[in-house]
Amino acid sequence: MAKFLFVTDLDNTLVGDDQALAQLNNSLQKHRQEYGTRIIYATGRSPDLYQELKEAKNLLDPDALVLSVGTEIYIDGSPHPNSTWSEKISSGWNRHKVVATTTQFPELKPQPESEQRPLKVSFFLEQSLSTILPQLESELQKSKLNVKLIYSSGKDLDIVPQSSDKGQAVHFLQQKWKFVAEHTVVCGDSGNDIALFANGVERGIIVGNARPELLQWHNEHPNVYRYLAQNSCAGGILEGLEHFGFLK
Ligand code: GLC
Ligand code: MG
């Protein structure tokens, strides 16, 4: 057994089956102690909503946290986002202009204040109204706003800097900690996790309860290093970690 970099989304990936989560936590905790495996949570949640979930589900302390869909990285329990990362992705970002452009679209319902972050603007958008996305994107482009739209779970729309998403944030940590793709495993269930799998060389686990948008992307971008689990949530992660030989 060797150390690996374990990267996981939280809602409906790590969290969702309490019994399997307890078993997975136990294995990961031991692996971290014995081999120096590191744990990264990569979630769309803000610091406030992350803290709520961490307490409710008694999550292990991660070695790093990727919050707000990759726009904030917190290392080793630091209360402050890593400034190298924030500076790297903020170039050209103009939050005020992004918000102003979105006001032309009444279909967009702002998410709660806690989820509006310095480098992330978030809305609720019904699946049936998601046909406005190309138009929104072209309006943002017209204003020369170098942004990325990330739509997840048929309801959440995040607008973030182009150079930022969960995958790019994880890549930053991989380089910092010197983990190669072969020793990195990423796990997810929905649209905002696609960026975790997009490099195609990291080992990927899609949990059995994945959302249609991720499954569709998976089918359109087949890759031998990606495993589609039968089991849901942490049960699917355990299954995938065994499949790749990270855990016995
Ligand atoms: C989490 C965040 C929300 C975001 C969603 C998808 O639910 O709280 O702001 O839109 O993840 O990334
Ligand atoms: Mg999720």
Coordinates of C-alpha atoms and ligand atoms in Angstrom, one line a residue:
M1 CA 0.0 0.0 0.0
A2 CA 1.2 3.5 -0.9
K3 CA 0.1 7.0 0.0
F4 CA -2.4 8.6 -2.4
L5 CA -4.2 11.9 -2.8
F6 CA -7.9 11.4 -2.0
V7 CA -10.1 14.1 -3.4
T8 CA -13.9 14.0 -2.9
D9 CA -17.0 16.1 -3.4
L10 CA -19.2 16.2 -0.3
D11 CA -23.0 16.3 -1.0
N12 CA -24.3 13.0 -2.4
T13 CA -20.7 11.8 -2.9
L14 CA -18.9 11.4 0.4
V15 CA -22.1 12.2 2.4
G16 CA -25.4 10.5 1.9
D17 CA -24.9 7.0 3.4
D18 CA -23.9 7.3 7.1
Q19 CA -22.9 3.7 7.5
A20 CA -20.7 3.6 4.5
L21 CA -19.2 6.9 5.5
A22 CA -18.2 5.6 8.9
Q23 CA -16.4 2.7 7.2
L24 CA -14.7 4.8 4.7
N25 CA -13.6 7.4 7.3
N26 CA -12.1 4.6 9.3
S27 CA -10.0 3.3 6.4
L28 CA -8.9 6.7 5.3
Q29 CA -7.9 7.7 8.8
K30 CA -5.7 4.6 9.1
H31 CA -4.2 5.1 5.6
R32 CA -3.4 8.7 6.4
Q33 CA -1.6 7.7 9.6
E34 CA 0.2 4.7 8.2
Y35 CA 1.2 6.0 4.7
G36 CA 0.7 9.8 4.6
T37 CA -2.3 9.7 2.4
R38 CA -3.9 13.2 2.1
I39 CA -7.5 14.1 2.0
I40 CA -9.1 17.0 0.1
Y41 CA -12.7 17.9 0.1
A42 CA -13.8 19.7 -3.0
T43 CA -17.3 21.2 -2.7
G44 CA -19.5 24.0 -4.0
R45 CA -20.3 25.0 -0.4
S46 CA -19.2 28.2 1.2
P47 CA -17.2 28.1 4.5
D48 CA -20.4 28.5 6.5
L49 CA -22.3 25.7 4.8
Y50 CA -19.2 23.5 4.9
Q51 CA -18.9 24.0 8.6
E52 CA -22.5 23.0 9.1
L53 CA -22.1 19.8 7.2
K54 CA -18.8 19.0 8.9
E55 CA -20.4 19.2 12.3
A56 CA -23.6 17.4 11.3
K57 CA -21.8 14.5 9.7
N58 CA -18.7 14.5 11.9
L59 CA -16.4 14.6 8.9
L60 CA -12.6 13.9 9.2
D61 CA -10.4 17.0 9.2
P62 CA -9.2 17.3 5.6
D63 CA -5.6 18.3 4.7
A64 CA -7.0 20.9 2.4
L65 CA -10.4 22.2 1.5
V66 CA -11.5 23.4 -1.9
L67 CA -14.6 25.5 -1.3
S68 CA -17.0 27.6 -3.4
V69 CA -16.5 25.4 -6.5
G70 CA -12.7 25.8 -6.5
T71 CA -12.5 29.6 -5.9
E72 CA -11.2 29.2 -2.4
I73 CA -8.5 26.8 -1.1
Y74 CA -7.8 26.4 2.6
I75 CA -4.7 24.4 3.6
D76 CA -4.0 22.6 6.9
G77 CA -7.0 24.1 8.7
S78 CA -6.1 27.7 8.0
P79 CA -9.0 30.1 8.4
H80 CA -7.7 32.1 5.5
P81 CA -8.0 31.2 1.8
N82 CA -4.6 30.6 0.2
S83 CA -3.6 33.9 -1.3
T84 CA -1.4 32.5 -4.1
W85 CA -4.5 30.8 -5.5
S86 CA -6.9 33.7 -5.0
E87 CA -4.5 36.1 -6.7
K88 CA -3.9 33.7 -9.6
I89 CA -7.6 33.3 -10.4
S90 CA -8.7 36.9 -9.7
S91 CA -6.9 38.4 -12.6
G92 CA -9.6 40.1 -14.9
W93 CA -12.5 39.1 -12.6
N94 CA -15.0 41.8 -12.1
R95 CA -17.8 40.7 -9.8
H96 CA -19.8 43.9 -10.1
K97 CA -20.0 43.6 -13.9
V98 CA -20.9 39.9 -13.6
V99 CA -23.8 40.7 -11.3
A100 CA -24.9 43.6 -13.5
T101 CA -25.0 41.4 -16.6
T102 CA -27.1 38.7 -14.8
T103 CA -29.8 41.2 -13.8
Q104 CA -31.0 41.0 -17.5
F105 CA -32.1 37.4 -16.8
P106 CA -35.2 37.2 -14.5
E107 CA -35.0 33.4 -14.6
L108 CA -32.0 33.6 -12.3
K109 CA -32.9 33.5 -8.7
P110 CA -30.0 34.5 -6.4
Q111 CA -28.8 31.9 -3.9
P112 CA -28.5 32.9 -0.2
E113 CA -26.0 35.6 0.8
S114 CA -23.7 33.1 2.4
E115 CA -23.2 31.4 -1.0
Q116 CA -22.2 34.7 -2.8
R117 CA -18.5 34.8 -2.5
P118 CA -15.7 37.2 -3.6
L119 CA -15.0 35.0 -6.6
K120 CA -18.3 33.2 -7.1
V121 CA -21.8 34.5 -8.0
S122 CA -24.5 31.8 -7.6
F123 CA -28.1 31.4 -8.6
F124 CA -30.9 28.9 -8.6
L125 CA -32.0 28.1 -12.1
E126 CA -34.7 25.5 -12.9
Q127 CA -33.7 22.8 -15.4
S128 CA -36.5 23.7 -17.8
L129 CA -35.1 27.3 -17.9
S130 CA -31.5 26.3 -18.4
T131 CA -31.9 27.0 -22.2
I132 CA -31.0 30.6 -21.3
L133 CA -27.4 29.5 -20.5
P134 CA -25.9 30.1 -24.0
Q135 CA -27.4 33.5 -24.1
L136 CA -26.2 34.4 -20.6
E137 CA -22.7 33.2 -21.6
S138 CA -22.6 35.3 -24.7
E139 CA -23.8 38.4 -22.8
L140 CA -20.9 37.9 -20.3
Q141 CA -18.5 37.4 -23.2
K142 CA -19.7 40.6 -24.8
S143 CA -18.7 42.5 -21.7
K144 CA -15.3 40.8 -22.0
L145 CA -15.9 39.0 -18.7
N146 CA -13.6 36.0 -18.6
V147 CA -15.9 33.7 -16.7
K148 CA -17.1 30.1 -16.6
L149 CA -20.6 28.9 -16.0
I150 CA -21.0 25.7 -14.0
Y151 CA -24.5 24.2 -13.8
S152 CA -25.2 21.3 -11.4
S153 CA -28.0 19.1 -10.2
G154 CA -30.6 20.7 -12.4
K155 CA -30.8 23.7 -10.1
D156 CA -27.5 25.4 -9.2
L157 CA -25.7 27.9 -11.4
D158 CA -22.2 29.2 -10.4
I159 CA -20.4 31.9 -12.3
V160 CA -16.6 31.9 -11.5
P161 CA -13.4 33.0 -13.0
Q162 CA -12.4 31.1 -16.2
S163 CA -9.2 29.9 -14.6
S164 CA -11.0 28.3 -11.7
D165 CA -13.0 25.2 -11.0
K166 CA -12.6 22.2 -8.7
G167 CA -10.2 20.5 -11.1
Q168 CA -7.8 23.4 -11.4
A169 CA -7.8 24.0 -7.6
V170 CA -6.9 20.3 -7.1
H171 CA -4.2 20.6 -9.7
F172 CA -2.7 23.5 -7.7
L173 CA -2.6 21.3 -4.6
Q174 CA -1.3 18.3 -6.5
Q175 CA 1.7 20.3 -7.7
K176 CA 2.2 21.8 -4.3
W177 CA 2.3 18.4 -2.6
K178 CA 3.9 16.6 -5.5
F179 CA 1.3 13.9 -6.1
V180 CA 1.3 12.5 -9.6
A181 CA -2.0 11.8 -11.4
E182 CA -1.6 8.0 -11.0
H183 CA -1.6 8.5 -7.2
T184 CA -4.5 10.8 -7.2
V185 CA -8.2 9.7 -7.0
V186 CA -11.1 12.1 -7.5
C187 CA -14.8 11.3 -6.6
G188 CA -18.0 13.0 -7.6
D189 CA -21.7 12.9 -8.5
S190 CA -22.7 16.1 -10.4
G191 CA -22.0 18.8 -12.9
N192 CA -19.5 20.8 -10.8
D193 CA -17.4 17.6 -10.4
I194 CA -16.8 17.2 -14.2
A195 CA -13.7 19.5 -13.9
L196 CA -12.3 17.0 -11.4
F197 CA -12.4 14.2 -14.0
A198 CA -11.5 16.4 -17.0
N199 CA -7.8 15.8 -17.0
G200 CA -8.4 12.2 -17.7
V201 CA -5.3 10.8 -16.0
E202 CA -6.3 11.0 -12.3
R203 CA -8.2 7.9 -11.2
G204 CA -11.9 8.9 -11.1
I205 CA -14.8 7.4 -9.2
I206 CA -18.3 8.3 -10.2
V207 CA -20.7 7.2 -7.5
G208 CA -23.7 5.0 -8.4
N209 CA -26.2 7.8 -7.6
A210 CA -24.6 10.3 -10.0
R211 CA -26.7 13.0 -11.7
P212 CA -27.6 12.7 -15.4
E213 CA -25.4 15.6 -16.4
L214 CA -22.3 13.8 -15.1
L215 CA -23.3 10.5 -16.6
Q216 CA -23.9 12.1 -19.9
W217 CA -20.5 13.7 -19.8
H218 CA -18.9 10.4 -18.8
N219 CA -20.5 8.6 -21.7
E220 CA -19.4 11.2 -24.1
H221 CA -15.8 11.2 -22.8
P222 CA -15.0 7.5 -22.1
N223 CA -11.8 6.9 -20.2
V224 CA -10.3 3.7 -18.8
Y225 CA -9.1 5.5 -15.6
R226 CA -12.7 6.4 -14.6
Y227 CA -14.8 3.9 -12.7
L228 CA -18.6 4.0 -12.5
A229 CA -19.5 2.5 -9.1
Q230 CA -22.6 0.4 -8.5
N231 CA -23.0 1.6 -4.9
S232 CA -24.1 5.1 -3.8
C233 CA -22.1 7.8 -2.0
A234 CA -19.3 6.5 0.3
G235 CA -20.2 2.9 -0.6
G236 CA -19.4 3.7 -4.2
I237 CA -16.1 5.4 -3.2
L238 CA -15.1 2.3 -1.2
E239 CA -15.9 0.2 -4.2
G240 CA -13.8 2.4 -6.5
L241 CA -10.8 2.6 -4.1
E242 CA -10.7 -1.2 -4.1
H243 CA -11.1 -1.3 -7.8
F244 CA -8.0 0.9 -8.3
G245 CA -6.1 -0.9 -5.6
F246 CA -5.8 2.2 -3.3
L247 CA -7.4 0.2 -0.5
K248 CA -7.5 -3.5 0.1
Ligands
GLC1 C1 -23.3 24.1 -3.1 C2 -23.2 25.6 -2.9 C3 -24.0 26.4 -4.0 C4 -23.5 25.9 -5.4 C5 -23.7 24.4 -5.5 C6 -23.2 23.8 -6.8 O1 -24.6 23.7 -2.9 O2 -23.8 25.9 -1.6 O3 -23.7 27.7 -3.9 O4 -24.2 26.5 -6.4 O5 -22.9 23.8 -4.4 O6 -21.8 24.1 -7.0
MG2 MG -22.3 16.6 -5.0

